[in-house]
Amino acid sequence: MIAIIPAQGGRGSTLPAPKQQGRSSSKVTSNMSASGDKQLTLQQLAEYDGRDPSKPLYISVRGNIYDVSSGRSFYGPGGPYAVFAGKECARALAFMKVTAEDCNDSLEGATEAQLKTLSDWEAKFIQKYGIAGHVVQC
């Protein structure tokens, strides 16, 4: 679990770097959800933003949907990463930004280091939450 929390609510807040997991690639797919075949459009994904406590809390990274409900205190309403809930977050994670403007799939202008950071976040989400589904086009 990440212990560093970015400054509250400000534009331009940044994320702490994901912890390196070492050589855990054999574990990466072990948390694959049995419901890993859920398919949602971005509009449907937005319904899983934590405002309805009866629904799971989802985020997407490069089209893979993660059920982050167990991290509701981080990703749910009022949490430091609530801006990610119900959204595609690839750009925000790669650029280490906690802003609504960066919650999209555009990696335009990303450096090799930023793409590596994104890959590290993806490995963390896969290991911790498993893939619950995929974003599909309308």
mmCIF file of C-alpha atoms in Angstrom:
data_model
loop_
_atom_site.group_PDB
_atom_site.id
_atom_site.type_symbol
_atom_site.label_atom_id
_atom_site.label_comp_id
_atom_site.label_asym_id
_atom_site.label_seq_id
_atom_site.Cartn_x
_atom_site.Cartn_y
_atom_site.Cartn_z
ATOM 1 C CA MET A 1 0.000 0.000 0.000
ATOM 2 C CA ILE A 2 1.283 3.495 -0.810
ATOM 3 C CA ALA A 3 1.865 5.527 2.328
ATOM 4 C CA ILE A 4 2.557 8.894 0.702
ATOM 5 C CA ILE A 5 -0.543 10.946 -0.055
ATOM 6 C CA PRO A 6 -0.343 13.941 -2.416
ATOM 7 C CA ALA A 7 -1.309 17.439 -1.324
ATOM 8 C CA GLN A 8 -5.050 17.824 -0.966
ATOM 9 C CA GLY A 9 -7.182 18.900 -3.883
ATOM 10 C CA GLY A 10 -4.745 21.046 -5.777
ATOM 11 C CA ARG A 11 -4.380 21.227 -9.499
ATOM 12 C CA GLY A 12 -1.118 19.703 -10.444
ATOM 13 C CA SER A 13 -1.036 17.272 -7.514
ATOM 14 C CA THR A 14 1.263 14.388 -8.255
ATOM 15 C CA LEU A 15 1.251 10.707 -7.452
ATOM 16 C CA PRO A 16 3.946 8.897 -5.535
ATOM 17 C CA ALA A 17 5.801 6.423 -7.735
ATOM 18 C CA PRO A 18 4.533 2.855 -7.543
ATOM 19 C CA LYS A 19 6.607 0.529 -5.405
ATOM 20 C CA GLN A 20 8.772 -1.810 -7.425
ATOM 21 C CA GLN A 21 7.455 -5.331 -7.102
ATOM 22 C CA GLY A 22 10.657 -7.124 -8.010
ATOM 23 C CA ARG A 23 10.344 -10.324 -9.991
ATOM 24 C CA SER A 24 6.703 -11.098 -9.332
ATOM 25 C CA SER A 25 5.614 -11.712 -12.903
ATOM 26 C CA SER A 26 4.409 -15.207 -12.004
ATOM 27 C CA LYS A 27 1.956 -13.616 -9.562
ATOM 28 C CA VAL A 28 0.749 -10.897 -11.892
ATOM 29 C CA THR A 29 -2.036 -12.940 -13.452
ATOM 30 C CA SER A 30 -2.915 -14.912 -10.307
ATOM 31 C CA ASN A 31 -5.439 -12.294 -9.176
ATOM 32 C CA MET A 32 -7.344 -12.376 -12.452
ATOM 33 C CA SER A 33 -10.981 -11.928 -11.591
ATOM 34 C CA ALA A 34 -13.442 -14.600 -12.603
ATOM 35 C CA SER A 35 -15.523 -11.716 -13.929
ATOM 36 C CA GLY A 36 -12.574 -10.474 -16.016
ATOM 37 C CA ASP A 37 -14.798 -10.511 -19.078
ATOM 38 C CA LYS A 38 -16.890 -7.451 -18.070
ATOM 39 C CA GLN A 39 -17.121 -5.041 -21.010
ATOM 40 C CA LEU A 40 -18.053 -1.397 -20.484
ATOM 41 C CA THR A 41 -17.999 1.722 -22.601
ATOM 42 C CA LEU A 42 -16.392 4.817 -21.081
ATOM 43 C CA GLN A 43 -19.906 6.157 -20.438
ATOM 44 C CA GLN A 44 -20.829 2.994 -18.555
ATOM 45 C CA LEU A 45 -17.518 3.020 -16.679
ATOM 46 C CA ALA A 46 -18.404 6.478 -15.334
ATOM 47 C CA GLU A 47 -21.301 4.890 -13.417
ATOM 48 C CA TYR A 48 -18.760 3.057 -11.220
ATOM 49 C CA ASP A 49 -17.224 6.185 -9.697
ATOM 50 C CA GLY A 50 -18.038 5.376 -6.072
ATOM 51 C CA ARG A 51 -21.025 7.657 -5.666
ATOM 52 C CA ASP A 52 -23.337 4.641 -5.461
ATOM 53 C CA PRO A 53 -22.002 2.493 -2.595
ATOM 54 C CA SER A 54 -23.961 -0.526 -3.871
ATOM 55 C CA LYS A 55 -21.828 -0.624 -7.042
ATOM 56 C CA PRO A 56 -18.184 -1.634 -7.342
ATOM 57 C CA LEU A 57 -15.584 1.095 -7.818
ATOM 58 C CA TYR A 58 -13.728 0.836 -11.145
ATOM 59 C CA ILE A 59 -10.849 2.579 -12.863
ATOM 60 C CA SER A 60 -9.385 1.835 -16.274
ATOM 61 C CA VAL A 61 -5.759 1.856 -17.408
ATOM 62 C CA ARG A 62 -5.102 1.369 -21.128
ATOM 63 C CA GLY A 63 -8.526 -0.157 -21.506
ATOM 64 C CA ASN A 64 -8.195 -2.703 -18.690
ATOM 65 C CA ILE A 65 -10.787 -2.221 -15.954
ATOM 66 C CA TYR A 66 -9.765 -2.763 -12.335
ATOM 67 C CA ASP A 67 -12.178 -3.201 -9.436
ATOM 68 C CA VAL A 68 -10.567 -0.967 -6.795
ATOM 69 C CA SER A 69 -13.484 -1.291 -4.356
ATOM 70 C CA SER A 70 -11.137 -2.595 -1.659
ATOM 71 C CA GLY A 71 -9.327 0.752 -1.948
ATOM 72 C CA ARG A 72 -12.505 2.825 -1.578
ATOM 73 C CA SER A 73 -10.819 5.109 0.985
ATOM 74 C CA PHE A 74 -8.289 6.059 -1.728
ATOM 75 C CA TYR A 75 -10.417 5.988 -4.902
ATOM 76 C CA GLY A 76 -13.900 6.677 -3.534
ATOM 77 C CA PRO A 77 -15.532 10.045 -2.923
ATOM 78 C CA GLY A 78 -13.325 12.210 -0.714
ATOM 79 C CA GLY A 79 -10.265 10.015 -1.265
ATOM 80 C CA PRO A 80 -6.984 11.412 -2.564
ATOM 81 C CA TYR A 81 -7.390 9.575 -5.895
ATOM 82 C CA ALA A 82 -11.167 9.959 -6.278
ATOM 83 C CA VAL A 83 -10.593 11.795 -9.565
ATOM 84 C CA PHE A 84 -9.623 8.426 -11.122
ATOM 85 C CA ALA A 85 -12.864 6.645 -10.192
ATOM 86 C CA GLY A 86 -14.994 5.675 -13.170
ATOM 87 C CA LYS A 87 -12.393 6.954 -15.646
ATOM 88 C CA GLU A 88 -9.571 5.914 -17.950
ATOM 89 C CA CYS A 89 -6.380 6.967 -16.119
ATOM 90 C CA ALA A 90 -3.443 6.019 -18.365
ATOM 91 C CA ARG A 91 -2.217 9.574 -18.958
ATOM 92 C CA ALA A 92 -2.672 10.629 -15.333
ATOM 93 C CA LEU A 93 -0.649 7.658 -14.103
ATOM 94 C CA ALA A 94 2.092 7.991 -16.721
ATOM 95 C CA PHE A 95 2.510 11.708 -16.050
ATOM 96 C CA MET A 96 1.932 11.225 -12.293
ATOM 97 C CA LYS A 97 -0.872 13.812 -12.206
ATOM 98 C CA VAL A 98 -3.984 13.702 -10.050
ATOM 99 C CA THR A 99 -6.202 15.907 -12.214
ATOM 100 C CA ALA A 100 -9.440 15.276 -14.083
ATOM 101 C CA GLU A 101 -7.884 16.802 -17.224
ATOM 102 C CA ASP A 102 -5.274 14.037 -17.295
ATOM 103 C CA CYS A 103 -7.787 11.188 -16.878
ATOM 104 C CA ASN A 104 -7.756 9.912 -20.451
ATOM 105 C CA ASP A 105 -5.931 7.436 -22.667
ATOM 106 C CA SER A 106 -3.704 9.884 -24.554
ATOM 107 C CA LEU A 107 -0.026 9.142 -24.125
ATOM 108 C CA GLU A 108 0.990 11.795 -26.622
ATOM 109 C CA GLY A 109 4.278 13.356 -25.569
ATOM 110 C CA ALA A 110 5.062 10.664 -22.987
ATOM 111 C CA THR A 111 8.739 9.910 -22.485
ATOM 112 C CA GLU A 112 10.210 6.428 -22.113
ATOM 113 C CA ALA A 113 10.434 7.039 -18.367
ATOM 114 C CA GLN A 114 6.752 7.992 -18.203
ATOM 115 C CA LEU A 115 5.746 4.911 -20.179
ATOM 116 C CA LYS A 116 7.809 2.804 -17.756
ATOM 117 C CA THR A 117 6.019 4.481 -14.839
ATOM 118 C CA LEU A 118 2.692 3.594 -16.443
ATOM 119 C CA SER A 119 3.796 -0.024 -16.891
ATOM 120 C CA ASP A 120 4.785 -0.131 -13.215
ATOM 121 C CA TRP A 121 1.323 1.138 -12.232
ATOM 122 C CA GLU A 122 -0.316 -1.469 -14.465
ATOM 123 C CA ALA A 123 1.686 -4.262 -12.831
ATOM 124 C CA LYS A 124 0.680 -2.952 -9.408
ATOM 125 C CA PHE A 125 -3.030 -2.850 -10.321
ATOM 126 C CA ILE A 126 -2.939 -6.318 -11.896
ATOM 127 C CA GLN A 127 -1.244 -7.789 -8.852
ATOM 128 C CA LYS A 128 -3.385 -5.994 -6.270
ATOM 129 C CA TYR A 129 -6.803 -5.919 -7.943
ATOM 130 C CA GLY A 130 -6.777 -8.172 -11.019
ATOM 131 C CA ILE A 131 -8.445 -7.257 -14.284
ATOM 132 C CA ALA A 132 -12.232 -7.063 -13.963
ATOM 133 C CA GLY A 133 -12.900 -6.344 -17.636
ATOM 134 C CA HIS A 134 -12.170 -4.119 -20.614
ATOM 135 C CA VAL A 135 -13.343 -0.825 -22.040
ATOM 136 C CA VAL A 136 -15.069 -1.214 -25.397
ATOM 137 C CA GLN A 137 -16.051 1.322 -28.051
ATOM 138 C CA CYS A 138 -19.694 2.410 -28.287
#
